[in-house]
Short mmCIF file of C-alpha atoms in Angstrom, two decimals:
data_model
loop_
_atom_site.label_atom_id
_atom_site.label_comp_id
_atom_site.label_asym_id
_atom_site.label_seq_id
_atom_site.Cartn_x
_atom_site.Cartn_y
_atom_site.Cartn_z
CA UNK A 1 212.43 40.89 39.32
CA UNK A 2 214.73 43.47 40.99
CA UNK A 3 217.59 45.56 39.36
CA UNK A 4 220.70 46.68 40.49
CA UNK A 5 222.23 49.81 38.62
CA UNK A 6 225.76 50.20 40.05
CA UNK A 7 227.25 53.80 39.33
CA UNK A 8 230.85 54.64 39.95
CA UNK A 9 232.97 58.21 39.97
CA UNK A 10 235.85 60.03 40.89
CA UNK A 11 235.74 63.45 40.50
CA UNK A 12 232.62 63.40 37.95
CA UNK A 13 231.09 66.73 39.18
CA UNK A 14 231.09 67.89 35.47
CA UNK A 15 229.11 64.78 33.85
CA UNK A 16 227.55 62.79 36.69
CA UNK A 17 224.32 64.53 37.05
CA UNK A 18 223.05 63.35 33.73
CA UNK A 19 223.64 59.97 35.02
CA UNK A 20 222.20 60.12 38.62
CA UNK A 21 219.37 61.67 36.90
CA UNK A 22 219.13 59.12 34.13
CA UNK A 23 218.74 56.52 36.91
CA UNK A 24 216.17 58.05 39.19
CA UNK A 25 213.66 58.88 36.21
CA UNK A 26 213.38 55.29 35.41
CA UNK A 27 210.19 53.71 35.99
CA UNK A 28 211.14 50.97 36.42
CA UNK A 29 209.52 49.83 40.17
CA UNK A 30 211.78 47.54 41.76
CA UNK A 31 215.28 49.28 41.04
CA UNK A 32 217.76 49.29 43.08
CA UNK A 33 220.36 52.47 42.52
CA UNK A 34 223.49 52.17 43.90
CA UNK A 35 226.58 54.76 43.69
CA UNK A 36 229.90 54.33 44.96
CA UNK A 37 232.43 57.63 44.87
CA UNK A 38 235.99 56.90 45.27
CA UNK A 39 236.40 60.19 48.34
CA UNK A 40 236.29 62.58 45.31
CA UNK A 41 237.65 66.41 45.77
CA UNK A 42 235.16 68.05 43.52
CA UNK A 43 231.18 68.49 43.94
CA UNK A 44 230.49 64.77 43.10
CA UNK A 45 229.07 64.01 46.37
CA UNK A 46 226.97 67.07 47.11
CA UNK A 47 225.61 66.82 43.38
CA UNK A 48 224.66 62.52 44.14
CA UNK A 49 222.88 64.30 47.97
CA UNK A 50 220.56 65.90 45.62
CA UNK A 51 219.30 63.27 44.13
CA UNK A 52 219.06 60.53 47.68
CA UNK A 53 215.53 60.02 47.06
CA UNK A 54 216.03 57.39 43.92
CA UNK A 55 219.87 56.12 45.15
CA UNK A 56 219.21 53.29 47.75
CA UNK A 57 223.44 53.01 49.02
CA UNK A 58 225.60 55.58 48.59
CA UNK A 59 229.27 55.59 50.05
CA UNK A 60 232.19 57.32 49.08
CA UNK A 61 235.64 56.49 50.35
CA UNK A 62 239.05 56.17 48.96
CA UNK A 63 239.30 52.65 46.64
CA UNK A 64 242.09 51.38 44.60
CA UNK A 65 240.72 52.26 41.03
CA UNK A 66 237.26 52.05 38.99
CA UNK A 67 237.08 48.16 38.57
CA UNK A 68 237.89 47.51 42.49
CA UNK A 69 234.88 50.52 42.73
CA UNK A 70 233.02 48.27 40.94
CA UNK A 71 233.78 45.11 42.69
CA UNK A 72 232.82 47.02 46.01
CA UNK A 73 229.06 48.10 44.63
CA UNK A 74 228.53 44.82 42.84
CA UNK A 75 228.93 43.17 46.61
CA UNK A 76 226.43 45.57 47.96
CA UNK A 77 223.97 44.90 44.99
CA UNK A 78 220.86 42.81 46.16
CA UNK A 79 218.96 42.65 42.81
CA UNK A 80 218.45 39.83 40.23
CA UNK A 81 220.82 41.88 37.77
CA UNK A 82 222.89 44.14 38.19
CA UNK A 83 223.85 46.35 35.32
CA UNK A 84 227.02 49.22 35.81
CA UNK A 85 226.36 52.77 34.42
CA UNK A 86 229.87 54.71 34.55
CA UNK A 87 229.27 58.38 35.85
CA UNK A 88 229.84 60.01 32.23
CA UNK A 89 226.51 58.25 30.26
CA UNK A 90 223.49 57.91 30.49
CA UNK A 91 220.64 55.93 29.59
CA UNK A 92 219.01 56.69 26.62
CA UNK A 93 215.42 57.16 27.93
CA UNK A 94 213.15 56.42 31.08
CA UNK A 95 211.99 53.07 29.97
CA UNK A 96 215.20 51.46 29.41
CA UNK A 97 215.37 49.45 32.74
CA UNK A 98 211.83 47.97 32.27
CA UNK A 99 212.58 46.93 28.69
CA UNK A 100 215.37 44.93 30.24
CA UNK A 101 213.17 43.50 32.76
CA UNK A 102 210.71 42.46 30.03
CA UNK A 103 213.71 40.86 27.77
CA UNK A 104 215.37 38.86 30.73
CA UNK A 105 212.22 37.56 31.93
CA UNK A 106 210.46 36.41 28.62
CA UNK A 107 214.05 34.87 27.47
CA UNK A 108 215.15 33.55 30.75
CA UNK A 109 218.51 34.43 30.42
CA UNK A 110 221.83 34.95 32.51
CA UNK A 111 222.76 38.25 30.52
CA UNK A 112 221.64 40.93 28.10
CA UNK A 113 223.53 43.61 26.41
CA UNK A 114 221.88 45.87 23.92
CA UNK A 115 222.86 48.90 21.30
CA UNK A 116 225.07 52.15 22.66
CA UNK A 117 225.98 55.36 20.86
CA UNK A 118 229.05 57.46 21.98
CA UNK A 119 228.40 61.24 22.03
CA UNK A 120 230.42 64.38 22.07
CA UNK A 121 231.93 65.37 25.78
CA UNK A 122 230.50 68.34 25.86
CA UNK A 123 227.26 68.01 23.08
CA UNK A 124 225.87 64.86 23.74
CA UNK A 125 223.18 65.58 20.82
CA UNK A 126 225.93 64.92 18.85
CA UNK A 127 226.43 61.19 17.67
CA UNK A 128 230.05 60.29 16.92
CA UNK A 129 229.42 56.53 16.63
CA UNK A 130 227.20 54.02 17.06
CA UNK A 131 228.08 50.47 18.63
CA UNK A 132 225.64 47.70 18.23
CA UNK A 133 224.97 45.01 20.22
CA UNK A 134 223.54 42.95 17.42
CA UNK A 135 224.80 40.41 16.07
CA UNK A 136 227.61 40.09 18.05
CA UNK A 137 229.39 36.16 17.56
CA UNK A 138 231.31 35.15 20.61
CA UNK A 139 234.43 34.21 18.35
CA UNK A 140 234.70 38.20 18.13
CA UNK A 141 236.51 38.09 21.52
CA UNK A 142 239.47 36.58 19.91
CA UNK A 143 239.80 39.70 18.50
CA UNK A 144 239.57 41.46 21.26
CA UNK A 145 235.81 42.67 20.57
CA UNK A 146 232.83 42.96 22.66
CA UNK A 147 229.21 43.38 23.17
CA UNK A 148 229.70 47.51 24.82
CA UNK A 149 229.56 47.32 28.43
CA UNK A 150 227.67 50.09 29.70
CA UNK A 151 224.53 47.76 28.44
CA UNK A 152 225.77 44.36 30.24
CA UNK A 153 223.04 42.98 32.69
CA UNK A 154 224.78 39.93 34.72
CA UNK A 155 222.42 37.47 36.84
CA UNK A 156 224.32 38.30 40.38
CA UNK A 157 224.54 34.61 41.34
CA UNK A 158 226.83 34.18 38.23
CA UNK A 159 229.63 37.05 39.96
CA UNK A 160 230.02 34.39 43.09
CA UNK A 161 230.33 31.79 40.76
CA UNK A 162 232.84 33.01 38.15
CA UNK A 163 234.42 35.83 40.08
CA UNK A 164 234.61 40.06 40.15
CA UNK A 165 236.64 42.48 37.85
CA UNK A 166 240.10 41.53 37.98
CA UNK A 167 242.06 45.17 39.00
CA UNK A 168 245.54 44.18 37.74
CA UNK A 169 243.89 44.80 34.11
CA UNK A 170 243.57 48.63 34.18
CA UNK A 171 241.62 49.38 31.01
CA UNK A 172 240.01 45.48 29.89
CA UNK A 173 238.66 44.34 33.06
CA UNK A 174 235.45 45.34 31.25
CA UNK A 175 236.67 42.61 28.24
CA UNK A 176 238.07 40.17 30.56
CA UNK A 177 235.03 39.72 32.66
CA UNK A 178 232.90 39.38 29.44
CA UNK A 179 235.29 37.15 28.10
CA UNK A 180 235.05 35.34 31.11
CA UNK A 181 231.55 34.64 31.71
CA UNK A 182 230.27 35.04 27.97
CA UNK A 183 233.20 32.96 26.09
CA UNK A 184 234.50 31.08 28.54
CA UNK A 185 231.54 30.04 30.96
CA UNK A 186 229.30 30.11 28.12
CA UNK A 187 226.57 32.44 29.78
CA UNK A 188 223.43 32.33 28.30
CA UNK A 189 222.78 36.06 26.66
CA UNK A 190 220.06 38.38 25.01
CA UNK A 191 220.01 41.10 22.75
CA UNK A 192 217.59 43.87 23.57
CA UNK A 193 216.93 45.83 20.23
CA UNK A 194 217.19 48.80 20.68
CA UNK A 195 219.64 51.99 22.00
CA UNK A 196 220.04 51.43 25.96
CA UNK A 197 223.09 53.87 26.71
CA UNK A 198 224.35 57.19 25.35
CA UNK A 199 228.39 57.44 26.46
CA UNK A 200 230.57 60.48 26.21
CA UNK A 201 234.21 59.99 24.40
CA UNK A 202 237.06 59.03 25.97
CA UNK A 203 236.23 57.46 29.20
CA UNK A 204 239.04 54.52 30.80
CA UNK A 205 240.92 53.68 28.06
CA UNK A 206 241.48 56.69 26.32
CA UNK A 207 242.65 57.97 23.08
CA UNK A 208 245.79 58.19 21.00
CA UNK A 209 248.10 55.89 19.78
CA UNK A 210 250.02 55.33 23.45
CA UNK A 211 246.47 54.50 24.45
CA UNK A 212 245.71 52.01 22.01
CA UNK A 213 248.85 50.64 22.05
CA UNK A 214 248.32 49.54 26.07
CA UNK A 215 244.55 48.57 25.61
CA UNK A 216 245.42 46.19 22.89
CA UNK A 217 248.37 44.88 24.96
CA UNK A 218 246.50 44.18 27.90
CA UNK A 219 243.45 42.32 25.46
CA UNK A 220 246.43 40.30 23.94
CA UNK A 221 247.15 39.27 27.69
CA UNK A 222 244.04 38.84 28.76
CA UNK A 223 242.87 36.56 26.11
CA UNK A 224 245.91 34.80 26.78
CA UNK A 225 245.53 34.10 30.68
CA UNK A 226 242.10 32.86 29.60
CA UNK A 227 243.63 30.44 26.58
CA UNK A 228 241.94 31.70 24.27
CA UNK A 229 243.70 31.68 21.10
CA UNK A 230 244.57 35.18 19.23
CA UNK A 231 247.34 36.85 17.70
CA UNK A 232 248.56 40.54 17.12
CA UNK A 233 247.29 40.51 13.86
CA UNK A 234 243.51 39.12 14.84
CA UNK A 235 243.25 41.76 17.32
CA UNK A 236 244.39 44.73 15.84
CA UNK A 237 241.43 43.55 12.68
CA UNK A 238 238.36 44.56 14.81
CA UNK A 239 239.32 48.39 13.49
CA UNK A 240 238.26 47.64 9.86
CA UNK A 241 234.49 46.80 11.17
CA UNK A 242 234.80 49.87 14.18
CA UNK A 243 234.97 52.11 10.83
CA UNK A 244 231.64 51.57 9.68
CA UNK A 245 230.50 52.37 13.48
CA UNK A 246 231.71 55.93 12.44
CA UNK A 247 229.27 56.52 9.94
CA UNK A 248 225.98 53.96 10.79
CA UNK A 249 223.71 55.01 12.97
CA UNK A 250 220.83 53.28 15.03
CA UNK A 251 218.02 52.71 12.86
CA UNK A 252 215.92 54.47 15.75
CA UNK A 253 216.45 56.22 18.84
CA UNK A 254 214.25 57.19 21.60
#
């Protein structure tokens, strides 16, 4: 079984070598590590050069935001699955891509997401919450909740079928997709137990109240485009459960 990892940046000279490095030091055999820079300013590029010996495509050139960056490496992927690793985490340790090998193949599934914990910017020892895969009920999108992201492994076949990242959603194409092929399409999925991804705060959709405001906004149109029934209400609920993601943590890490 191969795997696609699809990383994407802008400007990530300050974070992205944890990520390339993250990737490379898999071992995982048949991985297939592909970065797409969107003509960044900074040291991005010369940083990824340094690590050319684990990325199979890399390309940078000017795009028209981080989901249509996506779209363009997801087309390039040739692997079974292709997962997405943003250029600010990280996986959590070398083994993570073969223990997602291992799950898809023993369960036969079309998707697998797994356990994440957010970290400090600048510290990433430090833990500021922990967001679980498990568990996770599909009637949790109508609130505007899902499985995190950085952990989603798609069966490429299912992107041709059900389509890309939609860019006209700037901060819940993530969510939409997801909703999409999980709630929607009814995509067969796996949880892999255990801590996959370490991401640092803030990120796409930001913080503050402004921020918050706009991300549930675009869920609350999202969900609608797709008919899937919410309300303001339902979707501003998923906070009361996010709270106990403040103080939980993982029951192991690696």
């Amino acid at each position: 079984m191969k795997i696609s990892v699809v990383t994407v940046a802008y400007n990530a000279a300050a974070t992205i070598e944890d990520t390339l490095r993250s990737v490379t030091e898999q071992d995982y055999p048949d991985l297939e590590y592909i970065v797409v820079d969107g003509a960044s300013k900074d040291d991005t590029v010369a940083i990824c050069k340094r690590y050319e010996h684990g990325i199979a495509q890399l390309v940078s050139e000017p795009d028209q935001g981080i989901y249509d960056a996506m779209n363009k490496g997801i087309r390039m992927a040739t692997g079974d699955f292709v997962g997405l690793l943003n250029s600010d985490d990280f996986y959590a340790h070398a083994g993570v891509i073969s223990a997602v090998a291992r799950q898809l193949q023993e369960s036969d599934a079309d998707t697998l997401f797994g356990d994440l914990i957010m970290v400090h910017p600048e510290d990433t020892t430090k833990v500021s919450r922990y967001y679980p895969g498990k568990g996770f009920e599909l009637k949790r999108f109508e609130m505007g909740d899902m499985p995190p992201h950085p952990t989603f492994f798609v069966r490429r076949e299912l992107y041709e079928q059900w389509g890309f990242f939609k860019p006209e959603y700037k901060i819940v194409a993530d969510f939409e997709l997801m909703l999409r092929f999980l709630y929607l399409q009814r995509a067969s999925y796996t949880y892999l137990p255990e801590v996959m991804v370490h991401m640092r705060t803030g990120g796409n959709s930001g913080s503050g109240v402004r921020n918050t405001l706009r991300l549930n906004a675009e869920m609350k149109a999202a969900l609608k485009a797709n008919n899937v029934p919410t309300n303001t209400l339902k979707i501003y609920s998923k906070y009361f459960r996010k709270v106990g993601q403040l103080i939980r943590r993982p029951e192991k890490e690696d």
